[in-house]
Amino acid sequence: MSLLVIGSAAFDSIQTPCGSRNRVIGGSGVYAAYAASFFTPARLVSVVGEDWPEAYTERLHKRAIDLEGLEVRSGVQTLSWTGRYFENLNERETLEIRLNVMGEEYRPLVPGPYRDSQFVLLANGSPVSHLDLLSKMTAKPRLTVADTMDFYIQNTPEPLRKLLRQIDGLILNDSEARLLTDEKNTITAARRILDMGPAFVIVKKGENGAFYISKAQGASAEIRLIPAFPSEKVIDPTGAGDSFAGALMGALAAKGKSDPESIIAAMARATVVASFNVEGFSLERLETLTGDEIESRLSAFRTMITF
Ligand code: AMP
């Protein structure tokens, strides 16, 4: 089944201890759709300005990504983000964010054929745009998962609260979970988020992996842990979260499944794809990645976590 992804398409300028890049292709929607495309065809809803190079669109065309939903607006500029990573590569600071065409008022154009998508990923972006996209769907999708970040938790809290009541799952990192709930303990914070609406929450903890928590009681465990893949080559962590979310939803859409066990299995695949993504700047590593490489790392990962 196809996966509908809404998210940013951006120019990223990145500094890491391994080097730097200026105005390379990035954005939450770009990373997520690209990662998803290893598992299932992805439909990307996003918007760019007149400065967006055709060559960047071509790079996305090389994968199974439907770009009918990629709007190009004249007279405006593409979102641009500048970030710097610290020596440990786990922390970063945003040096500059220019939302430009993706400002809070961005109302996505959703092509007709996308509107009955069963699997929807609301990759990092304004909850106002996410709500607008959901209002344009012809029926409630089978699985709607959103990703969010500190920027939207701080700047658009009310639309985010409303969105939480309309989604099935939320993905965010541990500091964001604490920020959203004012709780110091990450597990308590995740439980508080469950009270806000979603049936499950996936909390990412960087090199400490991720956990899944759900309201489900009984047979299926309420909390499940997936460690991070122990990478020795980390060049640029940008897009790790987005490629995790994209691969997770791509793997679920490919199987047409949304039950807890399938979500846990998809988290393992998502962890593996994210571990490849950080091996290069921008899309550099994902552009050479093959399905065989994913399968072989997945099988090594499975051996590592089985006891
Ligand atoms: P990640 O490293 O997974 O957290 O995602 C980084 C990506 O998010 C970069 O490619 C940025 O272009 C994009 N990004 C940064 N800030 C925003 C924002 N406010 N809205 C949407 N996308 C953003």
mmCIF file of N, CA, C and O in Angstrom, residues 208-264:
data_model
loop_
_atom_site.group_PDB
_atom_site.id
_atom_site.type_symbol
_atom_site.label_atom_id
_atom_site.label_comp_id
_atom_site.label_asym_id
_atom_site.label_seq_id
_atom_site.Cartn_x
_atom_site.Cartn_y
_atom_site.Cartn_z
ATOM 1 N N ASN A 208 20.677 5.622 22.644
ATOM 2 C CA ASN A 208 20.094 4.641 23.571
ATOM 3 C C ASN A 208 18.858 3.974 22.979
ATOM 4 O O ASN A 208 18.101 3.311 23.698
ATOM 5 N N GLY A 209 18.615 4.151 21.714
ATOM 6 C CA GLY A 209 17.520 3.428 21.073
ATOM 7 C C GLY A 209 16.177 4.129 21.200
ATOM 8 O O GLY A 209 16.115 5.359 21.308
ATOM 9 N N ALA A 210 15.113 3.339 21.212
ATOM 10 C CA ALA A 210 13.762 3.907 21.238
ATOM 11 C C ALA A 210 12.853 2.959 21.993
ATOM 12 O O ALA A 210 13.135 1.761 22.099
ATOM 13 N N PHE A 211 11.773 3.494 22.565
ATOM 14 C CA PHE A 211 10.780 2.593 23.140
ATOM 15 C C PHE A 211 9.394 2.921 22.629
ATOM 16 O O PHE A 211 9.110 4.041 22.208
ATOM 17 N N TYR A 212 8.582 1.871 22.654
ATOM 18 C CA TYR A 212 7.186 1.949 22.233
ATOM 19 C C TYR A 212 6.350 1.796 23.485
ATOM 20 O O TYR A 212 6.614 0.938 24.316
ATOM 21 N N ILE A 213 5.342 2.632 23.618
ATOM 22 C CA ILE A 213 4.429 2.478 24.758
ATOM 23 C C ILE A 213 3.010 2.644 24.233
ATOM 24 O O ILE A 213 2.767 3.502 23.367
ATOM 25 N N SER A 214 2.125 1.768 24.715
ATOM 26 C CA SER A 214 0.757 1.839 24.202
ATOM 27 C C SER A 214 -0.240 1.693 25.326
ATOM 28 O O SER A 214 0.104 1.281 26.441
ATOM 29 N N LYS A 215 -1.472 2.012 25.016
ATOM 30 C CA LYS A 215 -2.539 1.893 26.003
ATOM 31 C C LYS A 215 -2.987 0.447 26.147
ATOM 32 O O LYS A 215 -3.722 0.121 27.055
ATOM 33 N N ALA A 216 -2.542 -0.392 25.180
ATOM 34 C CA ALA A 216 -3.019 -1.776 25.169
ATOM 35 C C ALA A 216 -2.697 -2.490 26.474
ATOM 36 O O ALA A 216 -1.625 -2.347 27.034
ATOM 37 N N GLN A 217 -3.640 -3.236 26.960
ATOM 38 C CA GLN A 217 -3.425 -4.016 28.174
ATOM 39 C C GLN A 217 -3.420 -5.491 27.772
ATOM 40 O O GLN A 217 -3.867 -5.837 26.697
ATOM 41 N N GLY A 218 -2.954 -6.362 28.662
ATOM 42 C CA GLY A 218 -3.090 -7.794 28.430
ATOM 43 C C GLY A 218 -1.918 -8.387 27.695
ATOM 44 O O GLY A 218 -0.773 -8.122 28.028
ATOM 45 N N ALA A 219 -2.233 -9.211 26.688
ATOM 46 C CA ALA A 219 -1.214 -10.035 26.042
ATOM 47 C C ALA A 219 -0.021 -9.228 25.524
ATOM 48 O O ALA A 219 1.130 -9.563 25.813
ATOM 49 N N SER A 220 -0.256 -8.196 24.769
ATOM 50 C CA SER A 220 0.878 -7.478 24.196
ATOM 51 C C SER A 220 1.446 -6.528 25.255
ATOM 52 O O SER A 220 0.701 -5.824 25.918
ATOM 53 N N ALA A 221 2.766 -6.579 25.417
ATOM 54 C CA ALA A 221 3.417 -5.778 26.444
ATOM 55 C C ALA A 221 3.146 -4.303 26.197
ATOM 56 O O ALA A 221 3.027 -3.853 25.062
ATOM 57 N N GLU A 222 3.068 -3.556 27.256
ATOM 58 C CA GLU A 222 2.748 -2.147 27.139
ATOM 59 C C GLU A 222 3.970 -1.336 26.716
ATOM 60 O O GLU A 222 3.856 -0.332 26.034
ATOM 61 N N ILE A 223 5.147 -1.792 27.156
ATOM 62 C CA ILE A 223 6.370 -1.075 26.796
ATOM 63 C C ILE A 223 7.314 -2.040 26.093
ATOM 64 O O ILE A 223 7.532 -3.150 26.577
ATOM 65 N N ARG A 224 7.861 -1.626 24.961
ATOM 66 C CA ARG A 224 8.831 -2.461 24.231
ATOM 67 C C ARG A 224 10.040 -1.590 23.886
ATOM 68 O O ARG A 224 9.875 -0.428 23.523
ATOM 69 N N LEU A 225 11.221 -2.197 23.985
ATOM 70 C CA LEU A 225 12.447 -1.444 23.737
ATOM 71 C C LEU A 225 13.151 -1.950 22.495
ATOM 72 O O LEU A 225 13.224 -3.149 22.268
ATOM 73 N N ILE A 226 13.681 -1.030 21.713
ATOM 74 C CA ILE A 226 14.541 -1.415 20.589
ATOM 75 C C ILE A 226 15.838 -0.611 20.752
ATOM 76 O O ILE A 226 15.793 0.627 20.773
ATOM 77 N N PRO A 227 16.976 -1.280 20.890
ATOM 78 C CA PRO A 227 18.222 -0.514 21.031
ATOM 79 C C PRO A 227 18.607 0.169 19.714
ATOM 80 O O PRO A 227 18.053 -0.157 18.662
ATOM 81 N N ALA A 228 19.531 1.086 19.803
ATOM 82 C CA ALA A 228 20.058 1.686 18.570
ATOM 83 C C ALA A 228 21.024 0.690 17.936
ATOM 84 O O ALA A 228 21.629 -0.122 18.649
ATOM 85 N N PHE A 229 21.183 0.737 16.620
ATOM 86 C CA PHE A 229 22.206 -0.094 15.996
ATOM 87 C C PHE A 229 23.563 0.510 16.377
ATOM 88 O O PHE A 229 23.753 1.726 16.273
ATOM 89 N N PRO A 230 24.518 -0.322 16.849
ATOM 90 C CA PRO A 230 25.797 0.244 17.285
ATOM 91 C C PRO A 230 26.671 0.673 16.104
ATOM 92 O O PRO A 230 27.478 -0.097 15.600
ATOM 93 N N SER A 231 26.494 1.909 15.673
ATOM 94 C CA SER A 231 27.211 2.415 14.497
ATOM 95 C C SER A 231 28.611 2.887 14.853
ATOM 96 O O SER A 231 28.803 3.544 15.868
ATOM 97 N N GLU A 232 29.542 2.559 13.980
ATOM 98 C CA GLU A 232 30.900 3.092 14.178
ATOM 99 C C GLU A 232 31.158 4.266 13.261
ATOM 100 O O GLU A 232 32.103 5.010 13.414
ATOM 101 N N LYS A 233 30.273 4.415 12.274
ATOM 102 C CA LYS A 233 30.491 5.484 11.293
ATOM 103 C C LYS A 233 29.313 6.458 11.372
ATOM 104 O O LYS A 233 28.243 6.171 10.851
ATOM 105 N N VAL A 234 29.528 7.561 12.050
ATOM 106 C CA VAL A 234 28.478 8.586 12.105
ATOM 107 C C VAL A 234 29.062 9.875 11.547
ATOM 108 O O VAL A 234 29.963 10.475 12.128
ATOM 109 N N ILE A 235 28.563 10.265 10.398
ATOM 110 C CA ILE A 235 29.096 11.442 9.700
ATOM 111 C C ILE A 235 28.173 12.644 9.907
ATOM 112 O O ILE A 235 28.619 13.743 10.190
ATOM 113 N N ASP A 236 26.867 12.405 9.741
ATOM 114 C CA ASP A 236 25.889 13.499 9.850
ATOM 115 C C ASP A 236 24.548 12.933 10.333
ATOM 116 O O ASP A 236 23.864 12.248 9.586
ATOM 117 N N PRO A 237 24.193 13.229 11.580
ATOM 118 C CA PRO A 237 22.944 12.666 12.121
ATOM 119 C C PRO A 237 21.675 13.322 11.571
ATOM 120 O O PRO A 237 20.572 12.867 11.895
ATOM 121 N N THR A 238 21.785 14.338 10.753
ATOM 122 C CA THR A 238 20.580 15.025 10.268
ATOM 123 C C THR A 238 19.660 14.035 9.548
ATOM 124 O O THR A 238 20.095 13.271 8.690
ATOM 125 N N GLY A 239 18.396 14.088 9.907
ATOM 126 C CA GLY A 239 17.425 13.246 9.226
ATOM 127 C C GLY A 239 17.313 11.855 9.818
ATOM 128 O O GLY A 239 16.524 11.043 9.327
ATOM 129 N N ALA A 240 18.070 11.589 10.900
ATOM 130 C CA ALA A 240 17.964 10.252 11.510
ATOM 131 C C ALA A 240 16.527 10.012 11.980
ATOM 132 O O ALA A 240 15.939 8.961 11.727
ATOM 133 N N GLY A 241 15.955 11.019 12.636
ATOM 134 C CA GLY A 241 14.585 10.882 13.142
ATOM 135 C C GLY A 241 13.573 10.771 12.013
ATOM 136 O O GLY A 241 12.628 9.971 12.079
ATOM 137 N N ASP A 242 13.776 11.551 10.979
ATOM 138 C CA ASP A 242 12.830 11.533 9.850
ATOM 139 C C ASP A 242 12.935 10.227 9.066
ATOM 140 O O ASP A 242 11.918 9.674 8.618
ATOM 141 N N SER A 243 14.156 9.734 8.878
ATOM 142 C CA SER A 243 14.294 8.485 8.128
ATOM 143 C C SER A 243 13.781 7.316 8.969
ATOM 144 O O SER A 243 13.227 6.351 8.429
ATOM 145 N N PHE A 244 13.919 7.419 10.294
ATOM 146 C CA PHE A 244 13.344 6.400 11.190
ATOM 147 C C PHE A 244 11.817 6.369 10.994
ATOM 148 O O PHE A 244 11.227 5.311 10.759
ATOM 149 N N ALA A 245 11.197 7.543 11.063
ATOM 150 C CA ALA A 245 9.726 7.619 10.938
ATOM 151 C C ALA A 245 9.268 7.141 9.563
ATOM 152 O O ALA A 245 8.275 6.405 9.432
ATOM 153 N N GLY A 246 10.005 7.530 8.525
ATOM 154 C CA GLY A 246 9.633 7.148 7.158
ATOM 155 C C GLY A 246 9.743 5.652 6.939
ATOM 156 O O GLY A 246 8.847 5.011 6.374
ATOM 157 N N ALA A 247 10.866 5.075 7.406
ATOM 158 C CA ALA A 247 11.059 3.635 7.221
ATOM 159 C C ALA A 247 10.029 2.847 8.032
ATOM 160 O O ALA A 247 9.493 1.832 7.564
ATOM 161 N N LEU A 248 9.743 3.321 9.239
ATOM 162 C CA LEU A 248 8.742 2.663 10.089
ATOM 163 C C LEU A 248 7.398 2.598 9.369
ATOM 164 O O LEU A 248 6.779 1.529 9.251
ATOM 165 N N MET A 249 6.961 3.740 8.868
ATOM 166 C CA MET A 249 5.644 3.783 8.227
ATOM 167 C C MET A 249 5.661 3.089 6.869
ATOM 168 O O MET A 249 4.667 2.490 6.450
ATOM 169 N N GLY A 250 6.793 3.158 6.180
ATOM 170 C CA GLY A 250 6.913 2.467 4.892
ATOM 171 C C GLY A 250 6.809 0.961 5.081
ATOM 172 O O GLY A 250 6.119 0.263 4.328
ATOM 173 N N ALA A 251 7.485 0.459 6.130
ATOM 174 C CA ALA A 251 7.462 -0.985 6.392
ATOM 175 C C ALA A 251 6.053 -1.434 6.776
ATOM 176 O O ALA A 251 5.605 -2.519 6.377
ATOM 177 N N LEU A 252 5.323 -0.617 7.528
ATOM 178 C CA LEU A 252 3.954 -0.971 7.917
ATOM 179 C C LEU A 252 3.014 -0.910 6.710
ATOM 180 O O LEU A 252 2.182 -1.805 6.506
ATOM 181 N N ALA A 253 3.153 0.132 5.907
ATOM 182 C CA ALA A 253 2.275 0.272 4.731
ATOM 183 C C ALA A 253 2.516 -0.879 3.755
ATOM 184 O O ALA A 253 1.579 -1.393 3.136
ATOM 185 N N ALA A 254 3.791 -1.303 3.636
ATOM 186 C CA ALA A 254 4.125 -2.392 2.715
ATOM 187 C C ALA A 254 3.360 -3.660 3.078
ATOM 188 O O ALA A 254 2.926 -4.428 2.226
ATOM 189 N N LYS A 255 3.203 -3.887 4.376
ATOM 190 C CA LYS A 255 2.508 -5.095 4.848
ATOM 191 C C LYS A 255 1.029 -4.847 5.081
ATOM 192 O O LYS A 255 0.267 -5.787 5.337
ATOM 193 N N GLY A 256 0.609 -3.587 5.052
ATOM 194 C CA GLY A 256 -0.796 -3.252 5.321
ATOM 195 C C GLY A 256 -1.182 -3.574 6.753
ATOM 196 O O GLY A 256 -2.309 -3.951 7.040
ATOM 197 N N LYS A 257 -0.203 -3.416 7.673
ATOM 198 C CA LYS A 257 -0.446 -3.803 9.076
ATOM 199 C C LYS A 257 -0.289 -2.605 10.016
ATOM 200 O O LYS A 257 0.510 -1.699 9.747
ATOM 201 N N SER A 258 -1.009 -2.667 11.146
ATOM 202 C CA SER A 258 -0.874 -1.581 12.116
ATOM 203 C C SER A 258 -0.985 -2.109 13.552
ATOM 204 O O SER A 258 -1.200 -1.338 14.478
ATOM 205 N N ASP A 259 -0.825 -3.430 13.723
ATOM 206 C CA ASP A 259 -0.922 -4.004 15.069
ATOM 207 C C ASP A 259 0.416 -3.825 15.807
ATOM 208 O O ASP A 259 1.449 -3.596 15.178
ATOM 209 N N PRO A 260 0.410 -3.926 17.144
ATOM 210 C CA PRO A 260 1.620 -3.654 17.925
ATOM 211 C C PRO A 260 2.842 -4.484 17.493
ATOM 212 O O PRO A 260 3.939 -3.947 17.363
ATOM 213 N N GLU A 261 2.663 -5.796 17.249
ATOM 214 C CA GLU A 261 3.826 -6.615 16.871
ATOM 215 C C GLU A 261 4.441 -6.131 15.555
ATOM 216 O O GLU A 261 5.653 -6.111 15.379
ATOM 217 N N SER A 262 3.581 -5.734 14.613
ATOM 218 C CA SER A 262 4.096 -5.232 13.335
ATOM 219 C C SER A 262 4.807 -3.896 13.541
ATOM 220 O O SER A 262 5.807 -3.597 12.872
ATOM 221 N N ILE A 263 4.314 -3.101 14.481
ATOM 222 C CA ILE A 263 4.976 -1.807 14.746
ATOM 223 C C ILE A 263 6.362 -2.043 15.349
ATOM 224 O O ILE A 263 7.334 -1.395 14.963
ATOM 225 N N ILE A 264 6.481 -3.015 16.250
ATOM 226 C CA ILE A 264 7.792 -3.313 16.858
ATOM 227 C C ILE A 264 8.767 -3.807 15.768
ATOM 228 O O ILE A 264 9.922 -3.383 15.703
#
